[in-house]
Amino acid sequence: RKEVEQDPGPFNVPEGATVAFNCTYSNSASQSFFWYRQDCRKEPKLLMSVYSSGNEDGRFTAQLNRASQYISLLIRDSKLSDSATYLCVVTLSGSARQLTFGSGTQLTVLP
Amino acid sequence: DAGVIQSPRHEVTEMGQEVTLRCKPISGHDYLFWYRQTMMRGLELLIYFNNNVPIDDSGMPEDRFSAKMPNASFSTLKIQPSEPRDSAVYFCASSLLLGNSYGYTFGSGTRLTVV
């Protein structure tokens, strides 16, 4: 079983739609959680951290459910520029510096 | 700040040749990571350093791979001899503890093709 699992997609949505991505992680001792964004042929970049209480950054909302070991990302009013691969990332207990990546979910926002 | 700098951006080499990838981390960052990304396996951590010392190399696929960090501003990842299955994008990242969070920055990557 992979440590971090995501639906690979692809998700093709019209501009203005709301889209949600899910992620599960296997290690219950995981400490920190993030969503990264990776554009085609580019490096991953931090989109947002995920906090236990849930957090929002503009059109983006992240949720964490430790009991279910589940992370989500919601994008509202999607823009063409949101087209990218979204990577779920966790750091494991005792290895706080190491990022463990999911395989990513590909999003294409269509005009 | 110029960010994490990797070179070369692209490398095409023949099977059996030695390949050296280079990375310059952000000044002041005390951790450096080497990741490999393929379609099949996604992003995998190969090795990471803290204050120039290798901490965990359990992700290095085999003895053909080696990494060094001779000083705080430079690291290399070497593959000798290279094989077609080593074809991937290799990313270097560096990080610094900022309060309770870590600021990770990735380089632009080296796209390696072994033919």
PDB file of C-alpha atoms in Angstrom:
ATOM      1  CA  ARG A   1       0.000   0.000   0.000  1.00  0.00           C
ATOM      2  CA  LYS A   2       1.332   3.446  -0.908  1.00  0.00           C
ATOM      3  CA  GLU A   3       1.996   5.832   1.956  1.00  0.00           C
ATOM      4  CA  VAL A   4      -0.002   8.604   0.292  1.00  0.00           C
ATOM      5  CA  GLU A   5      -2.770   7.793  -2.184  1.00  0.00           C
ATOM      6  CA  GLN A   6      -4.628  10.097  -4.530  1.00  0.00           C
ATOM      7  CA  ASP A   7      -7.118   9.715  -7.323  1.00  0.00           C
ATOM      8  CA  PRO A   8      -4.937  10.362 -10.402  1.00  0.00           C
ATOM      9  CA  GLY A   9      -7.780  11.847 -12.403  1.00  0.00           C
ATOM     10  CA  PRO A  10      -7.717  13.494 -14.818  1.00  0.00           C
ATOM     11  CA  PHE A  11     -10.382  15.925 -13.745  1.00  0.00           C
ATOM     12  CA  ASN A  12     -11.693  18.038 -16.604  1.00  0.00           C
ATOM     13  CA  VAL A  13     -14.004  20.789 -15.376  1.00  0.00           C
ATOM     14  CA  PRO A  14     -15.480  23.939 -16.930  1.00  0.00           C
ATOM     15  CA  GLU A  15     -14.294  27.333 -15.829  1.00  0.00           C
ATOM     16  CA  GLY A  16     -16.159  28.472 -12.721  1.00  0.00           C
ATOM     17  CA  ALA A  17     -16.817  24.957 -11.450  1.00  0.00           C
ATOM     18  CA  THR A  18     -16.063  23.700  -7.970  1.00  0.00           C
ATOM     19  CA  VAL A  19     -13.766  20.697  -7.799  1.00  0.00           C
ATOM     20  CA  ALA A  20     -12.583  18.573  -4.885  1.00  0.00           C
ATOM     21  CA  PHE A  21      -9.561  16.321  -4.544  1.00  0.00           C
ATOM     22  CA  ASN A  22      -9.097  13.649  -1.924  1.00  0.00           C
ATOM     23  CA  CYS A  23      -6.047  12.018  -0.433  1.00  0.00           C
ATOM     24  CA  THR A  24      -5.476   9.290   2.148  1.00  0.00           C
ATOM     25  CA  TYR A  25      -2.325   8.518   4.066  1.00  0.00           C
ATOM     26  CA  SER A  26      -1.361   5.256   5.707  1.00  0.00           C
ATOM     27  CA  ASN A  27       0.808   6.306   8.650  1.00  0.00           C
ATOM     28  CA  SER A  28      -1.308   7.484  11.569  1.00  0.00           C
ATOM     29  CA  ALA A  29       1.741   9.188  13.072  1.00  0.00           C
ATOM     30  CA  SER A  30       2.067  11.602  10.149  1.00  0.00           C
ATOM     31  CA  GLN A  31       2.720  15.076  11.455  1.00  0.00           C
ATOM     32  CA  SER A  32       2.337  17.715   8.776  1.00  0.00           C
ATOM     33  CA  PHE A  33       0.227  17.944   5.657  1.00  0.00           C
ATOM     34  CA  PHE A  34       0.411  20.029   2.527  1.00  0.00           C
ATOM     35  CA  TRP A  35      -0.937  20.492  -0.951  1.00  0.00           C
ATOM     36  CA  TYR A  36       1.616  21.226  -3.649  1.00  0.00           C
ATOM     37  CA  ARG A  37       0.928  22.294  -7.189  1.00  0.00           C
ATOM     38  CA  GLN A  38       3.022  21.190 -10.154  1.00  0.00           C
ATOM     39  CA  ASP A  39       2.654  22.729 -13.580  1.00  0.00           C
ATOM     40  CA  CYS A  40       3.627  20.751 -16.656  1.00  0.00           C
ATOM     41  CA  ARG A  41       7.416  20.308 -16.851  1.00  0.00           C
ATOM     42  CA  LYS A  42       7.948  22.495 -13.783  1.00  0.00           C
ATOM     43  CA  GLU A  43       8.955  21.905 -10.196  1.00  0.00           C
ATOM     44  CA  PRO A  44       6.437  21.349  -7.371  1.00  0.00           C
ATOM     45  CA  LYS A  45       5.473  24.478  -5.460  1.00  0.00           C
ATOM     46  CA  LEU A  46       3.725  24.777  -2.127  1.00  0.00           C
ATOM     47  CA  LEU A  47       0.057  25.664  -2.532  1.00  0.00           C
ATOM     48  CA  MET A  48      -0.984  25.543   1.098  1.00  0.00           C
ATOM     49  CA  SER A  49      -0.465  23.795   4.395  1.00  0.00           C
ATOM     50  CA  VAL A  50      -3.321  21.776   5.859  1.00  0.00           C
ATOM     51  CA  TYR A  51      -4.285  22.330   9.481  1.00  0.00           C
ATOM     52  CA  SER A  52      -6.461  20.194  11.722  1.00  0.00           C
ATOM     53  CA  SER A  53      -9.101  22.887  11.983  1.00  0.00           C
ATOM     54  CA  GLY A  54      -9.247  23.311   8.232  1.00  0.00           C
ATOM     55  CA  ASN A  55      -7.992  26.382   6.459  1.00  0.00           C
ATOM     56  CA  GLU A  56      -8.859  28.578   3.538  1.00  0.00           C
ATOM     57  CA  ASP A  57      -6.788  30.654   1.145  1.00  0.00           C
ATOM     58  CA  GLY A  58      -8.958  32.570  -1.266  1.00  0.00           C
ATOM     59  CA  ARG A  59     -10.708  30.065  -3.503  1.00  0.00           C
ATOM     60  CA  PHE A  60      -8.863  27.126  -1.960  1.00  0.00           C
ATOM     61  CA  THR A  61      -9.999  25.227   1.131  1.00  0.00           C
ATOM     62  CA  ALA A  62      -8.081  22.389   2.742  1.00  0.00           C
ATOM     63  CA  GLN A  63      -9.435  19.936   5.289  1.00  0.00           C
ATOM     64  CA  LEU A  64      -7.766  17.287   7.442  1.00  0.00           C
ATOM     65  CA  ASN A  65      -9.467  14.355   9.144  1.00  0.00           C
ATOM     66  CA  ARG A  66      -6.903  12.633  11.342  1.00  0.00           C
ATOM     67  CA  ALA A  67      -9.305   9.904  12.468  1.00  0.00           C
ATOM     68  CA  SER A  68      -9.917   8.835   8.883  1.00  0.00           C
ATOM     69  CA  GLN A  69      -6.408   9.770   7.729  1.00  0.00           C
ATOM     70  CA  TYR A  70      -7.920  11.807   4.963  1.00  0.00           C
ATOM     71  CA  ILE A  71      -7.044  15.171   3.405  1.00  0.00           C
ATOM     72  CA  SER A  72      -9.052  17.168   0.928  1.00  0.00           C
ATOM     73  CA  LEU A  73      -8.635  20.222  -1.279  1.00  0.00           C
ATOM     74  CA  LEU A  74     -11.583  22.201  -2.596  1.00  0.00           C
ATOM     75  CA  ILE A  75     -11.198  24.719  -5.404  1.00  0.00           C
ATOM     76  CA  ARG A  76     -14.102  27.094  -5.939  1.00  0.00           C
ATOM     77  CA  ASP A  77     -14.748  29.185  -9.047  1.00  0.00           C
ATOM     78  CA  SER A  78     -11.978  27.410 -10.914  1.00  0.00           C
ATOM     79  CA  LYS A  79      -9.858  29.394 -13.351  1.00  0.00           C
ATOM     80  CA  LEU A  80      -7.998  28.298 -16.459  1.00  0.00           C
ATOM     81  CA  SER A  81      -4.785  29.009 -14.568  1.00  0.00           C
ATOM     82  CA  ASP A  82      -5.697  26.366 -11.977  1.00  0.00           C
ATOM     83  CA  SER A  83      -4.896  23.659 -14.538  1.00  0.00           C
ATOM     84  CA  ALA A  84      -2.038  21.671 -13.016  1.00  0.00           C
ATOM     85  CA  THR A  85      -1.273  18.522 -11.076  1.00  0.00           C
ATOM     86  CA  TYR A  86      -2.091  18.738  -7.378  1.00  0.00           C
ATOM     87  CA  LEU A  87       0.122  16.731  -5.057  1.00  0.00           C
ATOM     88  CA  CYS A  88      -0.879  15.630  -1.582  1.00  0.00           C
ATOM     89  CA  VAL A  89       2.153  15.669   0.710  1.00  0.00           C
ATOM     90  CA  VAL A  90       2.771  14.465   4.256  1.00  0.00           C
ATOM     91  CA  THR A  91       5.711  14.395   6.601  1.00  0.00           C
ATOM     92  CA  LEU A  92       6.095  11.281   8.696  1.00  0.00           C
ATOM     93  CA  SER A  93       6.703  11.098  12.407  1.00  0.00           C
ATOM     94  CA  GLY A  94      10.412  11.227  13.175  1.00  0.00           C
ATOM     95  CA  SER A  95      11.169  12.499   9.705  1.00  0.00           C
ATOM     96  CA  ALA A  96       9.713  15.934   9.921  1.00  0.00           C
ATOM     97  CA  ARG A  97      11.958  17.234   7.234  1.00  0.00           C
ATOM     98  CA  GLN A  98      11.093  14.623   4.611  1.00  0.00           C
ATOM     99  CA  LEU A  99       8.197  15.189   2.271  1.00  0.00           C
ATOM    100  CA  THR A 100       6.333  12.101   1.074  1.00  0.00           C
ATOM    101  CA  PHE A 101       4.353  12.797  -2.074  1.00  0.00           C
ATOM    102  CA  GLY A 102       1.210  11.305  -3.478  1.00  0.00           C
ATOM    103  CA  SER A 103       1.213  10.569  -7.184  1.00  0.00           C
ATOM    104  CA  GLY A 104      -0.854  13.667  -7.916  1.00  0.00           C
ATOM    105  CA  THR A 105      -4.250  14.509  -9.366  1.00  0.00           C
ATOM    106  CA  GLN A 106      -4.324  16.153 -12.753  1.00  0.00           C
ATOM    107  CA  LEU A 107      -6.774  19.024 -13.222  1.00  0.00           C
ATOM    108  CA  THR A 108      -7.687  20.676 -16.503  1.00  0.00           C
ATOM    109  CA  VAL A 109     -10.012  23.657 -16.411  1.00  0.00           C
ATOM    110  CA  LEU A 110     -11.755  24.104 -19.727  1.00  0.00           C
ATOM    111  CA  PRO A 111     -12.926  27.443 -21.183  1.00  0.00           C
TER     112      PRO A 111
ATOM    113  CA  ASP B   1      17.551  35.229  -3.814  1.00  0.00           C
ATOM    114  CA  ALA B   2      18.153  33.078  -6.903  1.00  0.00           C
ATOM    115  CA  GLY B   3      16.412  30.037  -5.437  1.00  0.00           C
ATOM    116  CA  VAL B   4      17.679  26.476  -5.733  1.00  0.00           C
ATOM    117  CA  ILE B   5      19.823  26.183  -8.830  1.00  0.00           C
ATOM    118  CA  GLN B   6      20.229  22.911 -10.672  1.00  0.00           C
ATOM    119  CA  SER B   7      22.388  22.065 -13.649  1.00  0.00           C
ATOM    120  CA  PRO B   8      22.196  20.942 -16.312  1.00  0.00           C
ATOM    121  CA  ARG B   9      18.517  21.495 -17.172  1.00  0.00           C
ATOM    122  CA  HIS B  10      18.603  18.667 -19.684  1.00  0.00           C
ATOM    123  CA  GLU B  11      21.013  15.781 -20.089  1.00  0.00           C
ATOM    124  CA  VAL B  12      21.014  13.112 -22.765  1.00  0.00           C
ATOM    125  CA  THR B  13      23.588  10.387 -22.403  1.00  0.00           C
ATOM    126  CA  GLU B  14      24.322   6.921 -23.623  1.00  0.00           C
ATOM    127  CA  MET B  15      23.866   3.858 -21.479  1.00  0.00           C
ATOM    128  CA  GLY B  16      26.988   3.112 -19.478  1.00  0.00           C
ATOM    129  CA  GLN B  17      28.167   6.703 -19.246  1.00  0.00           C
ATOM    130  CA  GLU B  18      28.663   8.570 -15.989  1.00  0.00           C
ATOM    131  CA  VAL B  19      26.191  11.353 -15.263  1.00  0.00           C
ATOM    132  CA  THR B  20      26.663  14.101 -12.679  1.00  0.00           C
ATOM    133  CA  LEU B  21      23.806  16.347 -11.598  1.00  0.00           C
ATOM    134  CA  ARG B  22      24.516  19.505  -9.635  1.00  0.00           C
ATOM    135  CA  CYS B  23      22.610  21.558  -7.108  1.00  0.00           C
ATOM    136  CA  LYS B  24      23.179  24.840  -5.311  1.00  0.00           C
ATOM    137  CA  PRO B  25      20.760  25.252  -2.388  1.00  0.00           C
ATOM    138  CA  ILE B  26      19.427  28.522  -1.059  1.00  0.00           C
ATOM    139  CA  SER B  27      22.003  30.180   1.154  1.00  0.00           C
ATOM    140  CA  GLY B  28      21.328  29.501   4.824  1.00  0.00           C
ATOM    141  CA  HIS B  29      19.146  26.444   4.258  1.00  0.00           C
ATOM    142  CA  ASP B  30      20.402  23.587   6.395  1.00  0.00           C
ATOM    143  CA  TYR B  31      18.674  20.668   4.648  1.00  0.00           C
ATOM    144  CA  LEU B  32      19.114  19.471   1.074  1.00  0.00           C
ATOM    145  CA  PHE B  33      17.070  16.786  -0.642  1.00  0.00           C
ATOM    146  CA  TRP B  34      17.368  14.878  -3.912  1.00  0.00           C
ATOM    147  CA  TYR B  35      14.108  13.604  -5.434  1.00  0.00           C
ATOM    148  CA  ARG B  36      13.428  11.655  -8.627  1.00  0.00           C
ATOM    149  CA  GLN B  37      10.170  11.891 -10.568  1.00  0.00           C
ATOM    150  CA  THR B  38       8.854   9.391 -13.119  1.00  0.00           C
ATOM    151  CA  MET B  39       5.414   8.790 -14.545  1.00  0.00           C
ATOM    152  CA  MET B  40       5.280   5.327 -13.030  1.00  0.00           C
ATOM    153  CA  ARG B  41       6.551   6.070  -9.515  1.00  0.00           C
ATOM    154  CA  GLY B  42       5.880   9.771  -9.007  1.00  0.00           C
ATOM    155  CA  LEU B  43       8.209  11.768  -6.748  1.00  0.00           C
ATOM    156  CA  GLU B  44      10.580   9.652  -4.687  1.00  0.00           C
ATOM    157  CA  LEU B  45      13.077  10.853  -2.092  1.00  0.00           C
ATOM    158  CA  LEU B  46      16.532   9.526  -2.887  1.00  0.00           C
ATOM    159  CA  ILE B  47      18.692  11.048  -0.157  1.00  0.00           C
ATOM    160  CA  TYR B  48      18.844  14.058   2.125  1.00  0.00           C
ATOM    161  CA  PHE B  49      21.553  15.975   3.942  1.00  0.00           C
ATOM    162  CA  ASN B  50      21.570  18.088   7.103  1.00  0.00           C
ATOM    163  CA  ASN B  51      24.438  20.531   7.477  1.00  0.00           C
ATOM    164  CA  ASN B  52      26.265  18.737   4.647  1.00  0.00           C
ATOM    165  CA  VAL B  53      25.991  15.311   6.327  1.00  0.00           C
ATOM    166  CA  PRO B  54      23.966  12.534   4.633  1.00  0.00           C
ATOM    167  CA  ILE B  55      21.145  11.570   6.988  1.00  0.00           C
ATOM    168  CA  ASP B  56      19.084   9.038   5.063  1.00  0.00           C
ATOM    169  CA  ASP B  57      20.069   7.429   1.764  1.00  0.00           C
ATOM    170  CA  SER B  58      17.586   4.561   1.928  1.00  0.00           C
ATOM    171  CA  GLY B  59      15.886   5.848  -1.202  1.00  0.00           C
ATOM    172  CA  MET B  60      18.964   5.542  -3.366  1.00  0.00           C
ATOM    173  CA  PRO B  61      18.025   2.788  -5.801  1.00  0.00           C
ATOM    174  CA  GLU B  62      21.356   0.969  -6.004  1.00  0.00           C
ATOM    175  CA  ASP B  63      25.097   1.321  -5.775  1.00  0.00           C
ATOM    176  CA  ARG B  64      25.257   3.013  -9.130  1.00  0.00           C
ATOM    177  CA  PHE B  65      23.887   6.123  -7.432  1.00  0.00           C
ATOM    178  CA  SER B  66      25.969   8.288  -5.116  1.00  0.00           C
ATOM    179  CA  ALA B  67      25.516  11.769  -3.674  1.00  0.00           C
ATOM    180  CA  LYS B  68      27.880  14.194  -1.996  1.00  0.00           C
ATOM    181  CA  MET B  69      27.651  17.564  -0.343  1.00  0.00           C
ATOM    182  CA  PRO B  70      31.211  18.866   0.082  1.00  0.00           C
ATOM    183  CA  ASN B  71      30.028  22.228   1.429  1.00  0.00           C
ATOM    184  CA  ALA B  72      26.890  24.134   2.313  1.00  0.00           C
ATOM    185  CA  SER B  73      26.487  25.590  -1.158  1.00  0.00           C
ATOM    186  CA  PHE B  74      26.938  22.590  -3.424  1.00  0.00           C
ATOM    187  CA  SER B  75      25.751  19.010  -3.880  1.00  0.00           C
ATOM    188  CA  THR B  76      26.106  16.412  -6.613  1.00  0.00           C
ATOM    189  CA  LEU B  77      24.185  13.310  -7.549  1.00  0.00           C
ATOM    190  CA  LYS B  78      26.188  10.883  -9.651  1.00  0.00           C
ATOM    191  CA  ILE B  79      25.033   7.856 -11.622  1.00  0.00           C
ATOM    192  CA  GLN B  80      27.725   5.481 -12.811  1.00  0.00           C
ATOM    193  CA  PRO B  81      27.096   3.590 -15.033  1.00  0.00           C
ATOM    194  CA  SER B  82      23.805   5.041 -16.240  1.00  0.00           C
ATOM    195  CA  GLU B  83      20.977   2.850 -17.559  1.00  0.00           C
ATOM    196  CA  PRO B  84      17.847   3.678 -19.598  1.00  0.00           C
ATOM    197  CA  ARG B  85      15.641   3.061 -16.526  1.00  0.00           C
ATOM    198  CA  ASP B  86      17.386   5.984 -14.816  1.00  0.00           C
ATOM    199  CA  SER B  87      15.623   8.344 -17.238  1.00  0.00           C
ATOM    200  CA  ALA B  88      13.591  10.728 -15.082  1.00  0.00           C
ATOM    201  CA  VAL B  89      13.440  14.284 -13.789  1.00  0.00           C
ATOM    202  CA  TYR B  90      15.741  14.782 -10.820  1.00  0.00           C
ATOM    203  CA  PHE B  91      14.824  17.566  -8.400  1.00  0.00           C
ATOM    204  CA  CYS B  92      16.927  19.107  -5.697  1.00  0.00           C
ATOM    205  CA  ALA B  93      15.207  20.925  -2.833  1.00  0.00           C
ATOM    206  CA  SER B  94      16.431  22.788   0.211  1.00  0.00           C
ATOM    207  CA  SER B  95      14.677  23.780   3.397  1.00  0.00           C
ATOM    208  CA  LEU B  96      14.981  25.860   6.521  1.00  0.00           C
ATOM    209  CA  LEU B  97      13.036  25.699   9.755  1.00  0.00           C
ATOM    210  CA  LEU B  98      10.994  28.867  10.059  1.00  0.00           C
ATOM    211  CA  GLY B  99       9.135  28.919  13.364  1.00  0.00           C
ATOM    212  CA  ASN B 100       7.048  25.766  13.345  1.00  0.00           C
ATOM    213  CA  SER B 101       7.089  25.208   9.614  1.00  0.00           C
ATOM    214  CA  TYR B 102       9.639  24.269   7.032  1.00  0.00           C
ATOM    215  CA  GLY B 103      10.190  26.375   3.962  1.00  0.00           C
ATOM    216  CA  TYR B 104      10.896  23.969   1.164  1.00  0.00           C
ATOM    217  CA  THR B 105      12.050  25.226  -2.221  1.00  0.00           C
ATOM    218  CA  PHE B 106      12.589  23.018  -5.249  1.00  0.00           C
ATOM    219  CA  GLY B 107      14.964  23.637  -8.095  1.00  0.00           C
ATOM    220  CA  SER B 108      13.767  23.520 -11.680  1.00  0.00           C
ATOM    221  CA  GLY B 109      14.998  19.959 -12.093  1.00  0.00           C
ATOM    222  CA  THR B 110      17.314  18.093 -14.441  1.00  0.00           C
ATOM    223  CA  ARG B 111      15.588  16.062 -17.136  1.00  0.00           C
ATOM    224  CA  LEU B 112      17.794  13.023 -17.726  1.00  0.00           C
ATOM    225  CA  THR B 113      17.428  10.768 -20.738  1.00  0.00           C
ATOM    226  CA  VAL B 114      19.607   7.690 -21.007  1.00  0.00           C
ATOM    227  CA  VAL B 115      19.540   6.071 -24.441  1.00  0.00           C
TER     228      VAL B 115
END
